[in-house]
XYZ file of C-alpha atoms in Angstrom:
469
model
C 81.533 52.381 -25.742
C 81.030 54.884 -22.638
C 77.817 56.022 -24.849
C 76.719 52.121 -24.856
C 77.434 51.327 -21.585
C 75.051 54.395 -20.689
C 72.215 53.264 -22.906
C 72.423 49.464 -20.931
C 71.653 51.424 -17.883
C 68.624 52.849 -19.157
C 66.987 49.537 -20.434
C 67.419 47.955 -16.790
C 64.060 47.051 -16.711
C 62.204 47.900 -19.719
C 59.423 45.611 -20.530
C 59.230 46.863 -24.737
C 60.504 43.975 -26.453
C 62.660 45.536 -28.941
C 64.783 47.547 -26.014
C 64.965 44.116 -24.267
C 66.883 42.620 -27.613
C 68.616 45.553 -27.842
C 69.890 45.716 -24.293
C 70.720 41.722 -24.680
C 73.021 42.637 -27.276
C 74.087 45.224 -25.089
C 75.501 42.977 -22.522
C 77.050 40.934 -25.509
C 79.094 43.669 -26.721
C 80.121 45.183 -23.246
C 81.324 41.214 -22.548
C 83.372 41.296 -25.639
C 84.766 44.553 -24.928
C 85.546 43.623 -21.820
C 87.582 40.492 -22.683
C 89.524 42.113 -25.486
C 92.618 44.050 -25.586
C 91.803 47.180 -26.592
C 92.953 50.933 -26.456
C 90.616 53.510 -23.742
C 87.194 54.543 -26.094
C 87.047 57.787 -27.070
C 84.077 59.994 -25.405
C 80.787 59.773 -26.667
C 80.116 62.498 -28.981
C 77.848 65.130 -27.220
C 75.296 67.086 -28.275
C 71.508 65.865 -28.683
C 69.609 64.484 -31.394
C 69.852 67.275 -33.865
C 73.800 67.009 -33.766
C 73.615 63.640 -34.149
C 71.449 64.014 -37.424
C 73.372 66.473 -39.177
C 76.925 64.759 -38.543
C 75.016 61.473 -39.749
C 74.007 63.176 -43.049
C 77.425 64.491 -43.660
C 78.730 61.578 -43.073
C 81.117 63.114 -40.695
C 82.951 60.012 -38.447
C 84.201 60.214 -35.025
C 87.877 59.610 -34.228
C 88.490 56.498 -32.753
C 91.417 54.114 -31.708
C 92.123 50.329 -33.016
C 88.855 48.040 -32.699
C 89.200 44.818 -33.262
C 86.872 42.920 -35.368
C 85.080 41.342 -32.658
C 84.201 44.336 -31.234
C 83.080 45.945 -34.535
C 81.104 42.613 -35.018
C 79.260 43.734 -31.785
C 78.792 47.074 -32.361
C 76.895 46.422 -35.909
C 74.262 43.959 -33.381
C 73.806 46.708 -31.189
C 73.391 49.348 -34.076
C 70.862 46.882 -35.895
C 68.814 46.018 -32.759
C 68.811 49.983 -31.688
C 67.541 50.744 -35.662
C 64.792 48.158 -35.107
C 63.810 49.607 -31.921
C 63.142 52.668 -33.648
C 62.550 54.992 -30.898
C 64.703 58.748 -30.899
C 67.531 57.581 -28.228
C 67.605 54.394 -29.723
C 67.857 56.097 -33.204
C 71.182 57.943 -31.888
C 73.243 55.051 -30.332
C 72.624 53.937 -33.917
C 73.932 56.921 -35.691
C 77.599 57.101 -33.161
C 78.049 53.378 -33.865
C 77.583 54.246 -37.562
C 80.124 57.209 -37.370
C 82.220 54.529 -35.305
C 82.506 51.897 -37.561
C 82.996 53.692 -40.842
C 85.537 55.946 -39.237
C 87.172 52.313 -38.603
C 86.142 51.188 -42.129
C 85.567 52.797 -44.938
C 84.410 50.279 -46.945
C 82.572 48.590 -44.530
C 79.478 46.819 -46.663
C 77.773 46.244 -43.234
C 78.800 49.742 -42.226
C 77.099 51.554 -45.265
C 74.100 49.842 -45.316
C 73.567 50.479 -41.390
C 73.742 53.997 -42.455
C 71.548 54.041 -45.805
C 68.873 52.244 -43.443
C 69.712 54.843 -40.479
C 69.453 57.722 -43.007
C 65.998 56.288 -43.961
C 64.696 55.817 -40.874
C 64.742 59.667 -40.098
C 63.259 60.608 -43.416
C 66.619 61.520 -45.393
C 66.259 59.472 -48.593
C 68.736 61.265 -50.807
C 71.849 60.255 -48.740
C 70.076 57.223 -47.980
C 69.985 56.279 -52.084
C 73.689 57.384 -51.718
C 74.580 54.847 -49.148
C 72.483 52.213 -50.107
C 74.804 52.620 -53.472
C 78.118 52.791 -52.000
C 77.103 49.280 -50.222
C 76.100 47.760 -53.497
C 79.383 48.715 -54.805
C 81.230 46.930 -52.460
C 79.274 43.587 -52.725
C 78.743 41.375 -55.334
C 75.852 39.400 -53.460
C 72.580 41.306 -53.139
C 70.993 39.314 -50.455
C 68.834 42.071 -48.808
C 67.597 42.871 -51.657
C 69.160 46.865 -51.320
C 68.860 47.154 -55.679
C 64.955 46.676 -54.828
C 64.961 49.198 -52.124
C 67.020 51.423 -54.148
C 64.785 51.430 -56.894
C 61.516 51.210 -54.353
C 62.402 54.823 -52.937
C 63.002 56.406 -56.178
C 60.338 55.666 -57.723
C 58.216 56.206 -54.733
C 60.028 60.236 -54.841
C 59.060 60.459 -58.556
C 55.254 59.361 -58.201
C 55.483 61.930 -54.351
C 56.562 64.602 -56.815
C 54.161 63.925 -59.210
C 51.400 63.976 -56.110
C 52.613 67.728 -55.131
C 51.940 68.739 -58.886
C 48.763 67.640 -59.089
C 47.867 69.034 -55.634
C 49.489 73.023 -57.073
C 47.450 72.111 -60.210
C 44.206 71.660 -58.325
C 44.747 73.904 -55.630
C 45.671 77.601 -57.916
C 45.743 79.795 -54.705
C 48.405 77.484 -52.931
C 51.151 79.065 -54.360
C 49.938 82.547 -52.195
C 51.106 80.847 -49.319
C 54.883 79.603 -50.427
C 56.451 82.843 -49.035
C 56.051 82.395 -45.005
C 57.121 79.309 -42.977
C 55.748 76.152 -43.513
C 54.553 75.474 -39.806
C 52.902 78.657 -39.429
C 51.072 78.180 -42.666
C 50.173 74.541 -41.768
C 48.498 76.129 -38.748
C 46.378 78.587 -40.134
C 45.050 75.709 -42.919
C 43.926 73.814 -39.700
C 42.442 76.857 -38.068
C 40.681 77.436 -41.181
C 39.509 73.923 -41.571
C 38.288 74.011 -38.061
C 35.645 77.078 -38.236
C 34.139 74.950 -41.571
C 36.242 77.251 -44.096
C 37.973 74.841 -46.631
C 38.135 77.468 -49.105
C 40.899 79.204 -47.217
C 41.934 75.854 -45.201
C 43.012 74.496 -48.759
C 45.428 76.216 -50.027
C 47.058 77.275 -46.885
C 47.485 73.125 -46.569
C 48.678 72.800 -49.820
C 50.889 75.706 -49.891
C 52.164 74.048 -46.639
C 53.121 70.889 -48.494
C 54.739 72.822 -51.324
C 57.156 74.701 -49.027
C 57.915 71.422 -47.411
C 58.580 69.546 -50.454
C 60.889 72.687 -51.791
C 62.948 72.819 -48.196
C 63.675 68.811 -49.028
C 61.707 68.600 -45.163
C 61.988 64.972 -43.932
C 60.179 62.208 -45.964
C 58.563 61.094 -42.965
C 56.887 64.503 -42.100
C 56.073 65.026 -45.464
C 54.139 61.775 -45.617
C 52.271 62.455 -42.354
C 50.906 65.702 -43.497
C 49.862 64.656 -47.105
C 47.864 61.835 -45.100
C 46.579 64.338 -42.739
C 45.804 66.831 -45.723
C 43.788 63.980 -47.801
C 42.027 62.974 -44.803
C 40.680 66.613 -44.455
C 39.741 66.500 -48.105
C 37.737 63.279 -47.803
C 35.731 64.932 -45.593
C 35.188 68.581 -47.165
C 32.370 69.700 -48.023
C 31.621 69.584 -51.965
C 34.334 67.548 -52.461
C 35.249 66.854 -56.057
C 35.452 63.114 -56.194
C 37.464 62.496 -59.627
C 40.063 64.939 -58.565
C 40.024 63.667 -55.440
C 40.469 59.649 -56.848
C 42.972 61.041 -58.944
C 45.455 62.392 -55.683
C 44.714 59.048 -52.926
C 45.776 57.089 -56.398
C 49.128 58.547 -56.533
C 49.300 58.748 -53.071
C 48.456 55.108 -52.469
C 50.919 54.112 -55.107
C 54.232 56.072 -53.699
C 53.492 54.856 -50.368
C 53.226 51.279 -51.556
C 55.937 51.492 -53.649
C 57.995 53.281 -50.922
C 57.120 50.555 -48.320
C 57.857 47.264 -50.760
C 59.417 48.433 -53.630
C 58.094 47.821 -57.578
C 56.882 44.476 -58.320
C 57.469 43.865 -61.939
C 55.408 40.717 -62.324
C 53.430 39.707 -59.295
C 52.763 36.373 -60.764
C 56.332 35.577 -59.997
C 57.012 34.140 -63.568
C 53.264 32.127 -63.412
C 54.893 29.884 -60.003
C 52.777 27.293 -58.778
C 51.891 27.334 -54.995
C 52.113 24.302 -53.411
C 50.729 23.130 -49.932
C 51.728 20.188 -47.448
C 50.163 17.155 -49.634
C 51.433 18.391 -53.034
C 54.804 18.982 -51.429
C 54.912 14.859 -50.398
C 53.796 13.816 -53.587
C 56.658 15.747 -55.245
C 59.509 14.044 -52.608
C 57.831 10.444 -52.165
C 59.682 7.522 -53.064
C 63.074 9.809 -53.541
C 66.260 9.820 -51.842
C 67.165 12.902 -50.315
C 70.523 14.617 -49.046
C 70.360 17.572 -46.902
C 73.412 19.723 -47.377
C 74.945 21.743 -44.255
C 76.867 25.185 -44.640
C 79.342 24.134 -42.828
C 83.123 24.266 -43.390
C 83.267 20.589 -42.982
C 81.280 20.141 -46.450
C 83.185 22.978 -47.775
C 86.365 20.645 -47.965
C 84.985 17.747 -48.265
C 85.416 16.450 -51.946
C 82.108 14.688 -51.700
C 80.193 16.694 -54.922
C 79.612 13.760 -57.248
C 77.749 11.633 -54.296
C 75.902 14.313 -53.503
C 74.620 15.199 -57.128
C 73.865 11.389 -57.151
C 70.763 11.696 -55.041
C 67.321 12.120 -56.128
C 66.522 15.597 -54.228
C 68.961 17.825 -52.930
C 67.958 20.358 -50.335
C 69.762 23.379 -49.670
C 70.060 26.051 -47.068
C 69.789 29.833 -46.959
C 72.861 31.456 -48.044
C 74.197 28.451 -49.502
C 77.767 28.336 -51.998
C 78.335 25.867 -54.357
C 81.625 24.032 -55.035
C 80.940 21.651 -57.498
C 83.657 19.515 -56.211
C 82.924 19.996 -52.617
C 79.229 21.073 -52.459
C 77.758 19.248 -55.747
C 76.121 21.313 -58.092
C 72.562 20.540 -58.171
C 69.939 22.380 -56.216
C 66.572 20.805 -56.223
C 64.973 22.232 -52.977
C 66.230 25.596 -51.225
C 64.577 25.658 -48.356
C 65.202 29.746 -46.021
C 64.540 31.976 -44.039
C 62.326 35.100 -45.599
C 64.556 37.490 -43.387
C 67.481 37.103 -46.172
C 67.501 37.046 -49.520
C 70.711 34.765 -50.633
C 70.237 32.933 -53.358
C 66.697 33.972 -54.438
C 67.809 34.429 -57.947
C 68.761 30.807 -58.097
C 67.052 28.216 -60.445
C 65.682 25.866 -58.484
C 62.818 23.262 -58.608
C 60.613 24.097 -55.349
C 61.656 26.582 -52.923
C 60.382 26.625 -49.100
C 60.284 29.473 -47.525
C 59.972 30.050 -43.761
C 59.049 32.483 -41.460
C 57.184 32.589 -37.580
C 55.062 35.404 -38.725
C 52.343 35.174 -41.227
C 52.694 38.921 -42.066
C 55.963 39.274 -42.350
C 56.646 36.089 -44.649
C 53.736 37.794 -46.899
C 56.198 40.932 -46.968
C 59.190 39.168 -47.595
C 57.523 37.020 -50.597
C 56.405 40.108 -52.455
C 59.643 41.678 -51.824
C 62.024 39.066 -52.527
C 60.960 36.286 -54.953
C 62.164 36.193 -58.380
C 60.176 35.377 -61.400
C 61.371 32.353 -63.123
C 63.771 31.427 -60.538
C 61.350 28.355 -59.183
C 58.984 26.330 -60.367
C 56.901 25.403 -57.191
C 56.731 27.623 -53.840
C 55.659 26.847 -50.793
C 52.337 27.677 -49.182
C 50.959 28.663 -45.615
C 50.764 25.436 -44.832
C 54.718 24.941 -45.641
C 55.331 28.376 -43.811
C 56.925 27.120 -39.817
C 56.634 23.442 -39.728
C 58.111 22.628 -36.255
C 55.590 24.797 -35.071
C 52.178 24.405 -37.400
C 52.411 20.991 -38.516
C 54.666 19.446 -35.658
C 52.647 21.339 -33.248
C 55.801 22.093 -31.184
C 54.633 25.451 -29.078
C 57.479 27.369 -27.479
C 57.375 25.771 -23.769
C 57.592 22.308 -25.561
C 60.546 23.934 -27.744
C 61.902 27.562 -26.481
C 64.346 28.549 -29.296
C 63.320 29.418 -32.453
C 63.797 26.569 -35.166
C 66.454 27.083 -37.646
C 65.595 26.483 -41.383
C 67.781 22.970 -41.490
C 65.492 21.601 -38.804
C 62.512 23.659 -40.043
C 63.223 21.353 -43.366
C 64.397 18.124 -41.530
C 61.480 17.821 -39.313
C 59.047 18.895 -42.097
C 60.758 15.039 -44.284
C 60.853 13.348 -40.965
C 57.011 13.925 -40.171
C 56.021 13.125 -44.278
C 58.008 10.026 -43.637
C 57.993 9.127 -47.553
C 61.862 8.955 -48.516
C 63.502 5.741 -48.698
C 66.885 7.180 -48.119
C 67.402 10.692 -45.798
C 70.917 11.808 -45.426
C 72.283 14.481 -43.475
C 75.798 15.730 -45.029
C 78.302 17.427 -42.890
C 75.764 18.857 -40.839
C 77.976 19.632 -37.660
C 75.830 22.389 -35.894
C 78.826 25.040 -36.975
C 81.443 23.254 -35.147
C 83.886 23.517 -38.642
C 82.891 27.026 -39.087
C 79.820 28.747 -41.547
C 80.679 27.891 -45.317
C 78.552 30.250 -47.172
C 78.036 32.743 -49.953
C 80.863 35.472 -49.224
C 78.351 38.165 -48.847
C 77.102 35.541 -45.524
C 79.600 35.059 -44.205
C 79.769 38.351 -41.557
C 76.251 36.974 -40.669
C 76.493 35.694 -37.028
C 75.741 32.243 -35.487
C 72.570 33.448 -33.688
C 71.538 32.344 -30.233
C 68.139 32.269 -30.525
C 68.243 28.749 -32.017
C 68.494 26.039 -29.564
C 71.946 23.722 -31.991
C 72.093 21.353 -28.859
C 68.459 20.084 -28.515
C 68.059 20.067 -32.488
C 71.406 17.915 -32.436
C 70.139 15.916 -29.957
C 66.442 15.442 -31.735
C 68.212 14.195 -34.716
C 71.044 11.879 -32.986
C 68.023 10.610 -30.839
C 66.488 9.316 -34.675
C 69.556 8.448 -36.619
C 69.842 5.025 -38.270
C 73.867 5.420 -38.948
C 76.365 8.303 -38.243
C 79.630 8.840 -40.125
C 82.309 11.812 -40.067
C 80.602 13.218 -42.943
C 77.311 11.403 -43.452
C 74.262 11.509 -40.300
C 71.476 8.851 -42.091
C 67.605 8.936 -40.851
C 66.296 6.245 -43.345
């Protein structure tokens, strides 16, 4: 906490985005501390960045007292904000809330994957692969897709291995230059390269990236020299250009498969994209229920009215209770940040994100062949803000994926019947897949004015039911 509390004073002031979330959350967790009853924090560990990394990789934990939940809960927003921000100091407060919250629990599924994605982040992908599967043994839910990853980075090392023995196969002389330091090697290939000698420049470079590869150096400074060492080559002189194609391909392929992971079947089991007309000609003339996560639905006993609609549309990390819930799934309309219920058969599913790129990512990352029959295009990708045309000083918070969805059937206006079931903006609690369920109720979505948008339209309101047609 001390170590926290010091990092808020730093941000006072910073204009990066990323250390302005993360000193937000700051606030939040120095609130809750401050509000709950708990015993004095231990010091912050000392030491610099180096310390840091080596404890991390151990998996050594600091002692601490009691923390209550909430507090944990706060910590692991802080942690995940810093890990985003991505800078070195940032990187840190990440690793002592890591150390923190395992040393508090062990089996911590949020705990362990912090780490595996900490470990990553500074280029240590063998403990990272064994984090990544301690969490996955702990949860029966893969929602962020961490089997993908896991499988993404190893094959990524195999095809990086396979890189450095082509480059030792090309490059005979390389091995000459295994014996002395890597740095000092690295050097003298520049110096080399500099004065027009690639002949000597080569295998001094690759004799670099040998030594580096043997030492198990971090994947991150291994990557940036093989980019800096192909770069050179592009530009040698007499350059062999099969040999040549034959490294960038390997290259290119264990960086993409590093960044995104291995797409078996990038048709995504043949789906058919669908835009904003197709999309109404597929709901018009159908009655459709929209079905809240909410605890209130979760007890509710109201499955076989539900499954007696046309369309049902469901949300995100969704759980299904026949009796409760229904059982049919026509629509699942989410977020592309999380990956709950992805494997799911389902007719069409809608999937929405603010930024083009990133929703392009997720898709690649996270769809599963077979699991739908019609997805979403561009043109289904942020409704309240590309088809409603709702910019953010006429709506400030971002749009959650229920009102995403509900304003996307409102503006179609082609339903006979549009019910809203047990939507109670969270007031009865979150009533989702377990693996969801640590997930907080963000604040970035505005509940109140989407409440109000849709009591402002409804034709009848029950305890259960809110009806816009």
């Amino acid at each position: 906490m001390r170590a926290c509390a010091a990092h808020s004073g730093k941000l006072v002031g910073s204009i990066d985005r990323k250390r302005v979330e993360l000193a937000e959350q700051l606030r939040k967790l120095l609130v809750v501390w401050g509000t709950t009853s708990v015993a004095a924090p231990a010091p912050a560990p000392a030491g610099g960045a180096t310390a840091l990394l080596k404890r991390a990789v151990k998996g050594a934990a600091a002692p601490t007292g009691g923390i209550p939940n909430e507090v944990l809960d706060a910590l692991l927003a802080v942690a995940n904000k810093a890990l985003e921000a991505g800078y070195d100091d940032e990187l840190n407060l990440a690793l002592v809330i890591s150390d923190t919250v395992l040393a508090q629990r062990k089996n911590s599924r949020a705990g362990w994957r912090l780490r595996a994605r900490l470990l990553e982040a500074i280029g240590d992908e063998t403990e990272a692969l064994e984090a990544y599967e301690k969490y996955l043994s702990l949860t029966d839910d893969d929602g962020f897709g961490v089997r993908n990853r896991i499988a993404g980075l190893r094959l990524a090392g195999q095809k990086e291995g396979e890189l450095i023995a082509l480059l030792k196969r090309q490059t005979p002389r390389a091995e000459e230059f295994t014996r002395r330091p890597a740095t000092d090697v690295w050097a003298e290939g520049l110096a080399a390269q500099a004065v027009g000698d690639w002949s000597e420049a080569e295998p001094r470079l690759v004799g670099a990236l040998l030594t580096l590869t043997a030492e198990e150096a971090p994947v991150n400074d291994r990557q940036e020299l093989l980019s800096q060492y192909l770069d050179l080559r592009l530009t040698a002189p007499g350059v062999d250009l099969p040999a040549l194609t034959e490294a960038l391909a390997l290259y290119a392929e264990q960086r993409r498969t590093r960044m995104r992971g291995p797409v078996a079947d990038p048709t995504v089991g043949g789906v058919e994209w669908i835009s904003l007309g197709e999309f109404r000609n597929l709901i018009a003339g159908k009655s459709i229920a929209l079905i809240a996560n909410s605890g209130r639905v979760g007890a509710s006993s109201m499955g076989s009215e539900i499954d007696a609609y046309d369309l049902v549309v469901r949300f995100n990390s969704y759980r299904i209770d026949p009796r409760n819930t229904g059982s049919r799934t026509d629509i699942h309309a989410t977020i592309h940040k999380h990956g709950f219920n992805w494997d799911k058969q389902v007719s069409t599913r809608l999937v929405f994100g603010g930024i083009s790129g990133d929703w392009k990512y997720s898709l690649r990352n996270r769809l599963v062949p077979g699991a739908q029959t019609y997805l979403g295009d561009e043109s289904l990708r942020w409704p309240v803000r590309n088809i409603g045309k709702l910019s953010t000083d006429v709506w400030s918070g971002i749009p959650t994926t229920g009102f995403n969805m509900l304003y996307l059937l409102d503006f179609l206006d082609v339903s006979p019947k549009l019910d809203l079931i047990g939507f109670d903006f969270y007031e009865s609690g979150a009533y989702r897949v377990q693996e969801a369920m640590k997930l907080a109720i963000t604040s970035v979505h505005e509940y109140t004015s989407e409440k109000a948008w849709v009591m402002e339209r409804a034709q009848s309101v029950t305890d259960m039911r809110i009806s816009l047609r």
